[in-house]
Structures are given as structure tokens and as C-alpha cells.
Coordinates of C-alpha atoms in Angstrom, one line a residue:
Chain A
M1 CA 127.7 106.3 116.7
P2 CA 131.1 104.9 117.6
E3 CA 131.1 101.1 117.2
K4 CA 132.8 98.9 119.8
M5 CA 132.2 95.2 119.6
S6 CA 131.3 93.0 122.5
T7 CA 130.9 89.3 123.1
M8 CA 128.8 90.1 126.1
H9 CA 125.4 88.3 126.0
I10 CA 122.6 89.8 128.0
R11 CA 119.2 88.2 128.6
P12 CA 116.8 91.2 128.9
L13 CA 113.6 89.0 129.0
T14 CA 112.5 87.7 132.4
S15 CA 111.4 84.1 132.5
L16 CA 107.8 85.3 132.7
L17 CA 108.1 87.2 129.4
F18 CA 110.1 84.4 127.9
E19 CA 107.4 81.9 128.7
R20 CA 104.6 84.2 127.6
Y21 CA 106.3 84.4 124.1
Q22 CA 106.5 80.6 123.9
R23 CA 102.8 80.3 124.9
D24 CA 101.3 83.2 122.9
G25 CA 103.8 83.6 120.1
F26 CA 104.2 87.4 120.7
L27 CA 105.3 89.9 123.2
L28 CA 104.7 93.7 123.4
L29 CA 107.5 95.7 125.0
P30 CA 106.9 99.3 126.1
P31 CA 108.7 102.2 124.5
D32 CA 111.2 102.4 127.3
F33 CA 112.6 99.0 126.3
L34 CA 114.6 100.7 123.5
S35 CA 116.9 103.7 124.1
S36 CA 115.1 106.9 123.4
G37 CA 117.2 107.8 120.3
V38 CA 116.1 104.7 118.3
L39 CA 112.7 106.0 117.5
Q40 CA 114.0 109.5 116.5
D41 CA 116.7 108.0 114.3
A42 CA 114.2 105.8 112.4
I43 CA 111.6 108.6 112.1
A44 CA 114.2 111.0 110.8
L45 CA 115.0 108.6 108.0
M46 CA 111.5 108.2 106.8
P47 CA 111.3 111.1 104.3
E48 CA 114.5 109.8 102.6
I49 CA 113.1 106.2 102.5
L50 CA 109.8 107.4 101.1
R51 CA 111.5 109.3 98.3
S52 CA 113.9 106.5 97.2
D53 CA 112.7 105.2 93.9
D54 CA 114.2 101.8 94.3
P55 CA 113.2 98.2 93.3
S56 CA 112.9 97.5 97.1
R57 CA 110.0 99.9 97.2
V58 CA 106.5 98.4 96.8
L59 CA 103.5 100.5 96.1
E60 CA 99.9 100.0 97.1
R61 CA 97.3 98.8 94.5
D62 CA 96.7 102.5 93.6
N63 CA 100.3 102.5 92.1
A64 CA 101.0 105.8 94.0
T65 CA 101.1 105.3 97.8
V66 CA 104.2 103.6 99.2
R67 CA 103.2 100.3 100.9
S68 CA 106.7 99.0 102.0
V69 CA 110.4 99.5 101.5
Y70 CA 112.7 96.5 102.0
G71 CA 116.3 95.9 102.9
L72 CA 116.7 99.0 105.1
H73 CA 119.4 97.4 107.4
R74 CA 121.6 97.0 104.3
T75 CA 121.0 100.6 103.0
Y76 CA 120.9 102.7 106.1
P77 CA 123.7 102.5 108.8
Q78 CA 121.2 103.9 111.3
V79 CA 118.9 101.0 110.8
H80 CA 121.8 98.6 111.0
A81 CA 122.6 100.1 114.3
I82 CA 119.1 99.5 115.5
T83 CA 119.4 95.8 114.6
R84 CA 122.3 95.7 117.0
H85 CA 120.6 97.5 119.9
P86 CA 121.8 95.5 122.9
L87 CA 118.5 94.9 124.5
L88 CA 116.7 94.2 121.3
L89 CA 119.3 91.8 120.0
G90 CA 119.7 90.2 123.5
A91 CA 115.9 89.5 123.6
V92 CA 115.9 88.0 120.2
E93 CA 118.9 85.9 120.9
Q94 CA 117.2 84.6 124.0
L95 CA 114.1 83.6 122.1
V96 CA 116.0 82.0 119.2
G97 CA 118.6 80.4 121.6
G98 CA 121.8 81.8 120.0
G99 CA 123.3 84.2 117.6
V100 CA 121.2 85.9 114.9
Y101 CA 121.4 88.0 111.7
V102 CA 118.8 90.0 109.9
H103 CA 117.3 88.0 107.0
Q104 CA 114.9 90.8 106.0
S105 CA 113.9 94.2 107.1
K106 CA 111.1 96.6 105.9
I107 CA 109.0 99.5 106.7
N108 CA 105.3 99.1 106.3
F109 CA 103.8 102.5 106.0
K110 CA 100.0 101.9 106.2
A111 CA 99.3 105.4 104.9
P112 CA 96.2 107.3 106.1
F113 CA 93.0 106.4 104.2
S114 CA 94.8 104.1 101.8
G115 CA 97.1 101.6 103.6
D116 CA 95.7 98.3 102.5
Q117 CA 94.8 95.1 104.5
W118 CA 96.9 92.1 104.8
E119 CA 95.0 88.9 104.8
W120 CA 95.4 86.1 107.2
H121 CA 98.8 84.4 106.8
Q122 CA 101.9 83.0 108.5
D123 CA 105.3 84.5 107.6
F124 CA 107.5 81.5 107.8
V125 CA 106.2 79.6 104.8
Y126 CA 107.4 82.5 102.6
W127 CA 110.9 82.3 104.0
L128 CA 110.8 78.5 103.7
Q129 CA 109.5 78.3 100.1
N130 CA 111.2 81.4 98.6
D131 CA 114.5 81.5 100.5
G132 CA 115.1 77.9 101.7
I133 CA 115.2 78.9 105.4
P134 CA 114.7 75.4 107.0
K135 CA 113.2 76.0 110.4
P136 CA 110.9 78.7 112.0
D137 CA 113.8 79.8 114.2
L138 CA 113.2 83.5 113.3
V139 CA 111.7 86.4 115.3
N140 CA 109.8 89.4 113.8
A141 CA 110.6 92.6 115.7
S142 CA 108.1 95.3 114.8
I143 CA 109.1 98.7 116.1
F144 CA 106.2 101.1 116.1
L145 CA 107.2 104.4 114.5
D146 CA 103.7 105.8 115.1
E147 CA 101.1 105.1 117.8
V148 CA 99.2 101.9 116.9
T149 CA 95.5 102.1 117.7
E150 CA 92.4 100.2 116.9
F151 CA 91.8 102.6 114.1
N152 CA 94.9 102.6 111.9
G153 CA 95.1 98.9 111.0
P154 CA 96.9 97.1 113.8
L155 CA 98.1 93.6 113.4
T156 CA 95.6 91.0 114.7
F157 CA 97.0 87.8 116.0
I158 CA 95.5 84.4 117.0
P159 CA 97.5 83.8 120.2
G160 CA 99.2 80.4 120.3
S161 CA 98.6 79.6 116.7
H162 CA 102.4 79.4 116.1
R163 CA 102.3 76.2 118.1
R164 CA 100.4 74.5 115.3
G165 CA 103.3 74.8 112.9
V166 CA 102.9 75.6 109.2
L167 CA 99.1 75.8 108.5
S168 CA 99.4 77.4 105.1
G169 CA 98.0 75.0 102.5
K170 CA 96.8 76.2 99.2
L171 CA 99.1 78.0 96.9
A172 CA 97.5 80.8 95.0
D173 CA 99.3 81.2 91.7
G174 CA 99.7 84.2 89.5
M175 CA 100.2 87.9 90.1
P176 CA 97.6 89.9 92.2
A177 CA 95.4 92.4 90.5
G178 CA 97.2 95.7 89.9
Y179 CA 100.6 94.1 89.9
E180 CA 100.5 92.3 86.6
D181 CA 103.6 94.0 85.2
A182 CA 105.7 93.9 88.4
P183 CA 108.7 91.5 88.9
A184 CA 107.7 88.0 90.0
W185 CA 108.9 88.5 93.6
V186 CA 106.4 91.2 94.2
S187 CA 103.7 88.5 94.3
T188 CA 105.3 87.3 97.6
L189 CA 104.9 90.8 99.2
T190 CA 101.4 92.1 98.5
A191 CA 98.1 92.2 100.2
E192 CA 96.7 89.1 98.4
E193 CA 98.5 86.3 100.1
K194 CA 100.1 83.6 98.0
F195 CA 100.0 81.0 100.7
N196 CA 96.5 80.7 102.1
V197 CA 95.3 79.2 105.4
D198 CA 91.9 77.5 105.2
T199 CA 89.2 79.8 106.7
S200 CA 87.9 76.8 108.7
V201 CA 91.3 76.5 110.4
I202 CA 91.3 80.3 111.2
D203 CA 87.7 80.0 112.5
D204 CA 88.5 77.0 114.8
L205 CA 91.7 78.6 116.2
A206 CA 90.1 82.0 116.7
R207 CA 87.1 80.4 118.6
T208 CA 89.5 78.5 120.8
N209 CA 92.3 81.1 121.3
G210 CA 90.6 84.4 120.6
L211 CA 92.0 87.3 118.7
V212 CA 94.3 90.1 120.0
S213 CA 95.6 93.3 118.5
P214 CA 98.6 94.7 120.5
K215 CA 98.5 98.4 120.5
G216 CA 100.8 101.1 122.0
P217 CA 102.6 104.3 121.6
A218 CA 105.4 105.0 119.1
G219 CA 108.6 103.2 120.3
S220 CA 106.8 100.1 121.4
V221 CA 108.4 96.8 120.2
L222 CA 106.2 93.9 119.2
L223 CA 108.1 90.6 118.9
F224 CA 106.3 87.7 117.2
H225 CA 106.8 84.2 116.0
P226 CA 107.1 83.5 112.2
N227 CA 104.3 80.9 112.4
L228 CA 101.9 83.1 114.3
L229 CA 98.7 83.6 112.2
H230 CA 98.0 87.2 111.6
A231 CA 96.1 89.7 109.5
S232 CA 95.5 93.4 109.5
A233 CA 92.7 95.7 108.5
P234 CA 93.2 98.6 106.1
N235 CA 94.0 102.0 107.5
L236 CA 90.7 104.0 107.1
S237 CA 91.8 106.5 109.7
P238 CA 93.6 109.8 109.0
F239 CA 96.5 108.6 111.1
R240 CA 99.7 107.0 109.7
R241 CA 100.6 103.6 111.0
T242 CA 104.3 103.0 110.2
V243 CA 106.2 100.1 111.6
L244 CA 109.8 99.1 111.1
I245 CA 110.1 95.3 110.9
L246 CA 113.3 93.5 111.5
V247 CA 113.3 89.7 110.8
Y248 CA 116.0 88.1 112.8
N249 CA 117.0 84.5 111.9
S250 CA 119.2 82.1 113.9
V251 CA 122.7 81.8 112.4
A252 CA 122.1 78.0 112.8
N253 CA 119.2 78.2 110.4
T254 CA 120.5 79.7 107.3
S255 CA 119.2 78.8 103.8
G256 CA 120.3 75.6 102.2
G257 CA 120.0 77.4 98.8
V258 CA 117.2 77.8 96.3
A259 CA 117.1 77.7 92.5
N260 CA 116.1 81.3 92.1
P261 CA 117.2 83.3 95.1
R262 CA 115.3 86.5 95.8
P263 CA 117.1 89.9 95.7
P264 CA 119.4 90.6 98.7
F265 CA 117.0 93.2 99.9
L266 CA 114.5 90.4 100.5
A267 CA 116.8 87.7 101.6
D268 CA 120.1 89.0 103.0
P269 CA 123.1 86.8 102.0
D270 CA 125.2 88.2 104.8
V271 CA 124.5 85.7 107.6
R272 CA 127.2 86.7 110.1
A273 CA 126.0 86.9 113.7
L274 CA 125.3 90.4 114.8
R275 CA 127.1 91.8 117.8
P276 CA 125.6 94.3 120.2
L277 CA 126.5 97.9 120.1
V278 CA 127.9 98.6 123.6
P279 CA 128.1 101.8 125.6
T280 CA 131.3 103.8 125.2
A281 CA 132.9 105.9 127.9
T282 CA 132.5 109.1 125.9
E283 CA 129.0 108.5 124.4
G284 CA 127.2 106.5 126.9
M285 CA 124.6 103.9 125.7
P286 CA 123.9 103.8 122.0
R287 CA 121.1 106.1 121.2
Chain B
M1 CA 52.0 89.9 119.3
P2 CA 48.6 91.5 120.2
E3 CA 48.6 95.1 119.1
K4 CA 47.1 97.8 121.2
M5 CA 47.5 101.4 120.3
S6 CA 48.5 104.1 122.7
T7 CA 49.1 107.7 122.5
M8 CA 51.2 107.6 125.6
H9 CA 54.5 109.3 125.0
I10 CA 57.5 108.3 127.2
R11 CA 60.8 109.9 127.4
P12 CA 63.3 107.1 128.1
L13 CA 66.5 109.2 127.7
T14 CA 67.7 111.1 130.8
S15 CA 68.8 114.7 130.1
L16 CA 72.4 113.6 130.4
L17 CA 72.0 111.0 127.6
F18 CA 69.9 113.5 125.5
E19 CA 72.7 116.1 125.8
R20 CA 75.4 113.6 125.1
Y21 CA 73.6 112.7 121.8
Q22 CA 73.4 116.3 120.9
R23 CA 77.1 116.8 121.6
D24 CA 78.6 113.6 120.2
G25 CA 76.0 112.6 117.6
F26 CA 75.7 109.1 118.9
L27 CA 74.6 107.2 121.9
L28 CA 75.2 103.5 122.8
L29 CA 72.5 101.9 124.9
P30 CA 73.1 98.6 126.7
P31 CA 71.3 95.3 125.8
D32 CA 68.8 95.7 128.6
F33 CA 67.3 98.8 127.0
L34 CA 65.3 96.7 124.6
S35 CA 63.1 93.9 125.9
S36 CA 64.8 90.6 125.7
G37 CA 62.7 89.1 123.0
V38 CA 63.6 91.7 120.4
L39 CA 67.0 90.2 119.8
Q40 CA 65.7 86.7 119.6
D41 CA 63.0 87.8 117.1
A42 CA 65.4 89.5 114.8
I43 CA 68.0 86.7 114.9
A44 CA 65.3 84.1 114.3
L45 CA 64.4 85.9 111.0
M46 CA 67.9 86.0 109.7
P47 CA 68.0 82.6 107.8
E48 CA 64.8 83.6 106.0
I49 CA 66.1 87.1 105.2
L50 CA 69.4 85.7 103.9
R51 CA 67.6 83.2 101.7
S52 CA 65.2 85.7 100.1
D53 CA 66.2 86.3 96.5
D54 CA 64.7 89.8 96.2
P55 CA 65.7 93.1 94.6
S56 CA 66.1 94.5 98.1
R57 CA 69.1 92.2 98.6
V58 CA 72.5 93.6 97.8
L59 CA 75.6 91.3 97.4
E60 CA 79.2 92.0 98.1
R61 CA 81.7 92.6 95.3
D62 CA 82.2 88.9 95.2
N63 CA 78.7 88.5 93.9
A64 CA 78.0 85.7 96.4
T65 CA 78.0 87.0 100.0
V66 CA 75.0 88.9 101.1
R67 CA 75.9 92.5 102.1
S68 CA 72.6 94.0 103.0
V69 CA 68.8 93.4 102.7
Y70 CA 66.6 96.5 102.7
G71 CA 62.9 97.3 103.5
L72 CA 62.6 94.7 106.3
H73 CA 60.1 96.8 108.3
R74 CA 57.8 96.5 105.3
T75 CA 58.3 92.8 104.7
Y76 CA 58.4 91.3 108.2
P77 CA 55.8 92.0 110.9
Q78 CA 58.4 91.1 113.5
V79 CA 60.7 93.9 112.3
H80 CA 57.8 96.3 112.1
A81 CA 57.0 95.5 115.8
I82 CA 60.6 96.3 116.7
T83 CA 60.3 99.7 115.1
R84 CA 57.4 100.3 117.6
H85 CA 59.2 99.1 120.7
P86 CA 58.1 101.7 123.2
L87 CA 61.5 102.6 124.6
L88 CA 63.2 102.6 121.3
L89 CA 60.4 104.7 119.6
G90 CA 60.2 107.0 122.7
A91 CA 64.0 107.6 122.6
V92 CA 63.9 108.5 118.9
E93 CA 60.9 110.7 119.3
Q94 CA 62.8 112.5 122.1
L95 CA 65.8 113.1 119.8
V96 CA 63.8 114.2 116.8
G97 CA 61.3 116.2 118.9
G98 CA 58.1 114.6 117.7
G99 CA 56.4 111.7 115.8
V100 CA 58.4 109.5 113.5
Y101 CA 58.1 106.8 110.8
V102 CA 60.7 104.5 109.3
H103 CA 62.1 105.9 106.1
Q104 CA 64.5 102.9 105.5
S105 CA 65.5 99.7 107.2
K106 CA 68.2 97.2 106.5
I107 CA 70.4 94.5 107.8
N108 CA 74.1 94.8 107.2
F109 CA 75.7 91.4 107.5
K110 CA 79.4 92.0 107.5
A111 CA 80.1 88.3 106.9
P112 CA 83.2 86.7 108.3
F113 CA 86.3 87.1 106.3
S114 CA 84.5 88.9 103.5
G115 CA 82.3 91.8 104.8
D116 CA 83.6 94.8 103.0
Q117 CA 84.5 98.2 104.3
W118 CA 82.4 101.4 104.1
E119 CA 84.4 104.4 103.3
W120 CA 83.9 107.7 105.2
H121 CA 80.6 109.3 104.6
Q122 CA 77.5 110.9 106.0
D123 CA 74.1 109.3 105.6
F124 CA 71.9 112.3 105.3
V125 CA 73.1 113.5 101.9
Y126 CA 71.8 110.3 100.3
W127 CA 68.4 110.8 101.7
L128 CA 68.5 114.5 100.8
Q129 CA 69.7 113.9 97.2
N130 CA 68.0 110.7 96.3
D131 CA 64.8 110.9 98.3
G132 CA 64.2 114.6 98.8
I133 CA 64.2 114.5 102.6
P134 CA 64.7 118.2 103.4
K135 CA 66.3 118.2 106.8
P136 CA 68.6 116.0 108.9
D137 CA 65.8 115.2 111.4
L138 CA 66.4 111.6 111.2
V139 CA 67.9 109.0 113.7
N140 CA 69.8 105.8 112.8
A141 CA 69.1 103.1 115.3
S142 CA 71.6 100.2 114.8
I143 CA 70.6 97.2 116.8
F144 CA 73.5 94.8 117.3
L145 CA 72.5 91.2 116.3
D146 CA 76.0 90.0 117.1
E147 CA 78.6 91.2 119.5
V148 CA 80.5 94.1 117.9
T149 CA 84.2 94.0 118.7
E150 CA 87.3 95.8 117.5
F151 CA 87.8 92.8 115.1
N152 CA 84.7 92.5 113.1
G153 CA 84.4 95.9 111.5
P154 CA 82.7 98.2 113.9
L155 CA 81.4 101.6 112.8
T156 CA 84.0 104.3 113.5
F157 CA 82.7 107.8 114.2
I158 CA 84.2 111.2 114.5
P159 CA 82.2 112.5 117.5
G160 CA 80.6 115.8 117.1
S161 CA 81.1 115.9 113.3
H162 CA 77.3 116.0 112.8
R163 CA 77.4 119.6 114.1
R164 CA 79.2 120.6 111.0
G165 CA 76.3 119.9 108.7
V166 CA 76.6 118.4 105.2
L167 CA 80.3 118.1 104.5
S168 CA 79.9 115.8 101.5
G169 CA 81.2 117.5 98.5
K170 CA 82.4 115.7 95.4
L171 CA 79.9 113.5 93.5
A172 CA 81.6 110.3 92.2
D173 CA 79.5 109.3 89.2
G174 CA 79.1 105.9 87.7
M175 CA 78.6 102.4 89.0
P176 CA 81.3 100.9 91.3
A177 CA 83.4 98.0 90.1
G178 CA 81.6 94.7 90.3
Y179 CA 78.1 96.3 90.1
E180 CA 78.2 97.3 86.4
D181 CA 75.0 95.4 85.6
A182 CA 73.0 96.2 88.7
P183 CA 70.1 98.7 88.8
A184 CA 71.1 102.4 89.2
W185 CA 70.0 102.6 92.8
V186 CA 72.6 100.1 93.8
S187 CA 75.2 102.7 93.3
T188 CA 73.8 104.5 96.3
L189 CA 74.2 101.5 98.6
T190 CA 77.7 100.0 98.1
A191 CA 81.1 100.2 99.6
E192 CA 82.4 102.9 97.3
E193 CA 80.7 106.0 98.4
K194 CA 79.0 108.3 95.9
F195 CA 79.2 111.4 98.0
N196 CA 82.7 111.9 99.2
V197 CA 84.0 114.0 102.0
D198 CA 87.5 115.6 101.4
T199 CA 90.2 113.7 103.3
S200 CA 91.5 117.1 104.6
V201 CA 88.2 117.7 106.3
I202 CA 88.2 114.2 107.8
D203 CA 91.8 114.7 108.9
D204 CA 91.1 118.0 110.6
L205 CA 88.0 116.8 112.4
A206 CA 89.6 113.5 113.6
R207 CA 92.6 115.4 115.0
T208 CA 90.3 117.8 116.8
N209 CA 87.6 115.4 117.9
G210 CA 89.2 112.0 117.8
L211 CA 87.7 108.7 116.6
V212 CA 85.5 106.3 118.5
S213 CA 84.1 102.8 117.7
P214 CA 81.2 101.9 120.0
K215 CA 81.3 98.2 120.8
G216 CA 79.0 95.9 122.8
P217 CA 77.2 92.7 123.2
A218 CA 74.4 91.6 120.9
G219 CA 71.2 93.5 121.8
S220 CA 73.0 96.8 122.3
V221 CA 71.4 99.8 120.5
L222 CA 73.6 102.5 118.8
L223 CA 71.7 105.7 118.0
F224 CA 73.4 108.1 115.6
H225 CA 72.8 111.3 113.7
P226 CA 72.5 111.2 110.0
N227 CA 75.2 113.8 109.5
L228 CA 77.7 112.0 111.7
L229 CA 80.9 111.2 109.7
H230 CA 81.5 107.4 109.9
A231 CA 83.4 104.6 108.2
S232 CA 83.9 101.0 108.9
A233 CA 86.7 98.5 108.3
P234 CA 86.1 95.2 106.5
N235 CA 85.4 92.1 108.7
L236 CA 88.7 90.1 108.6
S237 CA 87.7 88.1 111.6
P238 CA 85.9 84.7 111.6
F239 CA 83.0 86.3 113.5
R240 CA 79.9 87.7 111.9
R241 CA 78.9 91.3 112.6
T242 CA 75.2 91.7 111.8
V243 CA 73.3 94.8 112.6
L244 CA 69.7 95.8 112.0
I245 CA 69.4 99.5 111.1
L246 CA 66.2 101.4 111.4
V247 CA 66.2 104.9 109.9
Y248 CA 63.6 106.9 111.7
N249 CA 62.5 110.2 110.1
S250 CA 60.4 113.0 111.7
V251 CA 56.9 113.1 110.3
A252 CA 57.4 116.8 109.9
N253 CA 60.3 116.1 107.6
T254 CA 58.9 114.0 104.7
S255 CA 60.0 114.2 101.2
G256 CA 59.0 117.1 98.9
G257 CA 59.1 114.6 96.1
V258 CA 61.9 113.7 93.6
A259 CA 61.9 113.1 89.8
N260 CA 62.9 109.5 90.1
P261 CA 61.8 108.0 93.4
R262 CA 63.8 105.0 94.7
P263 CA 61.9 101.8 95.3
P264 CA 59.7 101.7 98.5
F265 CA 62.2 99.3 100.2
L266 CA 64.7 102.2 100.1
A267 CA 62.4 105.1 100.7
D268 CA 59.1 104.2 102.4
P269 CA 56.2 106.1 101.1
D270 CA 54.2 105.3 104.2
V271 CA 54.9 108.2 106.4
R272 CA 52.3 107.8 109.1
A273 CA 53.6 108.3 112.6
L274 CA 54.4 105.1 114.5
R275 CA 52.6 104.3 117.7
P276 CA 54.3 102.4 120.5
L277 CA 53.3 98.8 121.1
V278 CA 52.0 98.7 124.7
P279 CA 51.9 96.0 127.4
T280 CA 48.7 94.0 127.4
A281 CA 47.1 92.4 130.4
T282 CA 47.5 88.8 129.0
E283 CA 50.9 89.2 127.3
G284 CA 52.9 91.7 129.4
M285 CA 55.4 94.0 127.8
P286 CA 56.0 93.5 124.1
R287 CA 58.7 90.9 123.6

């Protein structure tokens, strides 16, 4: 894809959608929001990503099935191009109120029959505690690479819970079962959450605000706030549930530094503002 | 409740519903199918059932949360009365084609945050192998004691899979993790299934027939065939998902005997045909 920089700023979200994100902490955009080539590009990369025997790859408890691969926007130019998709980048800039970079990216595979659950948690506390990101001025963009249904372990949100700030209290120390020999940072990435939220808090919030699991066809984009409480069931179904997650952070919200920084594939040190890829006369809109 | 016997046989299922059960292997009946008191009776018993420290009670892997309690129709007259509800009994007799008794009954609690998953399995193979029940002429009647939603671990079926007969091949020996000190029969009741179905078979069937998770308000009745392939996700939600399951067997399909019979709370030796409770002049319809 030919790269041409632009300083043009677009605002793809209507005020209705913008306000819904502020209220609920998430927004599900249909597959036609992204250009059609984005999904094909990401799906075409998956076999290579699955094969890569790299420290950025985390296995399930079974020590065989790939759970997640991190740092993809640094490794794959195709993923870097997706992070600069003009509508996606424009929407995130709208929500954060300015320029952004990608602090972290990953694919979560949720393999058929074995993709494990993720317990209730908020994301921001990890970036705060591990990476020194000061404020929750980040946006998760989860691009569905498979159809997400009620059966293959969709994310479940408590709408509006992001407005309660950091609810994560207890710190569960030590390495989770099955990962005893892994590097220390793995404990921040696995199914047993290190920063727990009291079940009484989850109970209260769910009774007041309800639960919701956004679902949709491959290509859908789910934007959600880093303080939104969420969990996901294991994938008991025979159908894969792969998502590409891009964690955008405001360039005004970079880390103040931590004693033991995580590897670049978990906390990108390149904090320059992304610029949208723009249409060219010969190629049209970016794929 | 005054008991008056009847030999009256009613056929509550229309031919449409009857044929749908034959085709899909399950049928979800709305809460108004049962008389309104049934739900209250069962719910009122739950604290007592949860307290009972009895061999028929099975705990979750955490050795603290109650997973299931068995043999309730033998222990509680109120549950025995439910097994004789005229519409429920009539529907089951229709599906089995004659008189029935309850081979097994249980409550599955699926406690908030901790109710564990059940892997893909068929029920009949357990009754065949452990109890010597010769044919799959049984019907599971699952009475929802809580609302069942997409969030609290509903059963997931592969519709029509019952028509493939016994698909369960491999026998996984030994006690599941966390239950090493329990009596041997516990291995037939826990989350790690003893009789596995090949994932390739599940995959093929699910791609052809799809998946479905019947959901509904408390009081709904879910009838399903003992060879229907099913699984259920853990309950990650703060909402309980309790169901009362009555396993009816045809009186023409009793056990031929096995070397080591399971306890009566798992395999009822009383195989006399149930008779419906009928309305009395003073009390009206059974509650």
C-alpha cells in the first residue's frame, strides 16, 4: 500500500455514537465501517502469526494451543497499516480527544473447544501499574476476525462501569497454575487476573446496569474503554473466535517511566502520533 | 397436597411440538405450562437442599460451592409431587410412548462466578454403562428455577444430534482433578466428562446443524433427549442459574442389572409407573 501522510482530521462518529460511548463505555461498529480489505489482510496473516515461535506468543494452560500473540503492529506492516485506517484512527482520536499511538496490540485466538475464559477485570490498571500510563485515555479497538456469537466466548461488558474509575482492588500475587516457569510478565496476560475486582462490586453493578455481549459478523469493530469491566467465557464451541485488539493511547498520556519496563511488544516505546493512511489517485482508498 | 390417583392419560403436546422434539431432540415450554405453585415449591426447598450435608451432594472443584444435589424426588415429597404434575408427566409419557418413572433427579446450581462448565457429552451412555438402562427411552425435564440467559451458563445443544445415536467413544479413566478422595461414582458426575465425543464429530455436527441455547424465565421447562449432544459454559455472571432436572425413563426400559449398582439417589430402584396428581374438589389443580 503506497503511504502518503495527511494531517487531515476526520470525525467519523456522529454525536449520537460519541455520546453512547461516553455513557456505555463501548461501541459496536458494523463491518462496513472498515474498508473491505482490512479483514482479508488480517486473516491472511494469521497462519504466519500462529506459526511464529516468539516470546510475544502466549499459550493456553494446555501449553499447546496459542492463546495470544502480542506486538503485531510492530512486527507486521499490514497490521501497522490497519492501525492507521483513516476511519478507525479518526474515531479513536475523537474519543480520546487528540492524537494517538498504539501502546499494545494482540490477537486473541480463542481456539475451538479450548480457548479459555478471562475473568472479570478492567484493562487500565495493568497499563497503569505495569507500564506507568497515567490516565485511562486509551481506547481498545477489537476487530472481529471471525463471527462472534453467543457460543464462542464473546466479551461480556457491564455497560457504564467505566464511569466508576479503577475498581480493581486486591492484588493476586504469584504465577498462575500452568505458567510457573514462564517469564514474570506472563502473569499479567493470562486467564487468572492479577488485579481482581470484588465480586460484590461486580454484582451491584450488573444488577444496576445489566450485562451485554456485543456480537457480530467478521469485520465488526468493537471500541471499548479501558476501565470497562469485562469478562469472557471459554470457547466450548467448534468455531474459532479470533479478534485483533489494538490498544490506542493518547500521545498526551505517555508513560512517566517504570522501574522494570515490560518488553516493547507489550508496551510500545514508540509514542509518535499515528497519521491516517489516505487515498491515493492510483490506488483509491487504503484496502 | 391431597393425593388422588387417576389413570387418566392426557396428551398435552400438539403434534407440531411432538414432531419438533423428534426432529430437534429438545422442546422449550413456557412458564405457564406448569402450574404456578411448582416453581415456588421448588424454590422454597432450595435453602434446605443446599444445607443438607449428604453423600448425594457434589461440590465444585473449589470444594466449597455446591454443584449438584441428587435424588431429590426420593427425599422431598414436594419434588416427588412435581414429577407427577399432570401436564409434565403427560408430555413425557407422550414422548416416551407409555408409562414412566424417575430414574434420577438433581438440582444443578451453577453458582454465580463459580458454576463450572460441562464439556460436550451425551447423557444416555452414562445410564447405559453405569446403570444398565438398555435403550435411550428417557426424557430429561429441566425446570428453570432461575431465569436462564446467555450470561449464566445455559445448556448449548446441537439440534438433531440425538438422531445419530451413541457417539461417545473414548473412555477417560480415573478421577478428575480435585476429586481424588471422593467415592468412585463421583467421577460419573463432574465437569470432566468420562465418556468423550470426538471433537471432529462435534465439529461436523455443529457445522451442519448449528448450535442453540434455549433461554427463558424461571418456570420454563426444557425437555431434551438423552442422546442429544450438549455442553454448557461456566457461570461468569453474578446471577445464579439453578435448574431442577428430572430424568424420566420408560417403565418398559428398566435396568437389566449391573455388577456394581450406583446408590439409589443416582439410579432409583423404584421403577413403578408414576400416576398424575389430579385436581380435587377442595383444592383445585395441583399447585
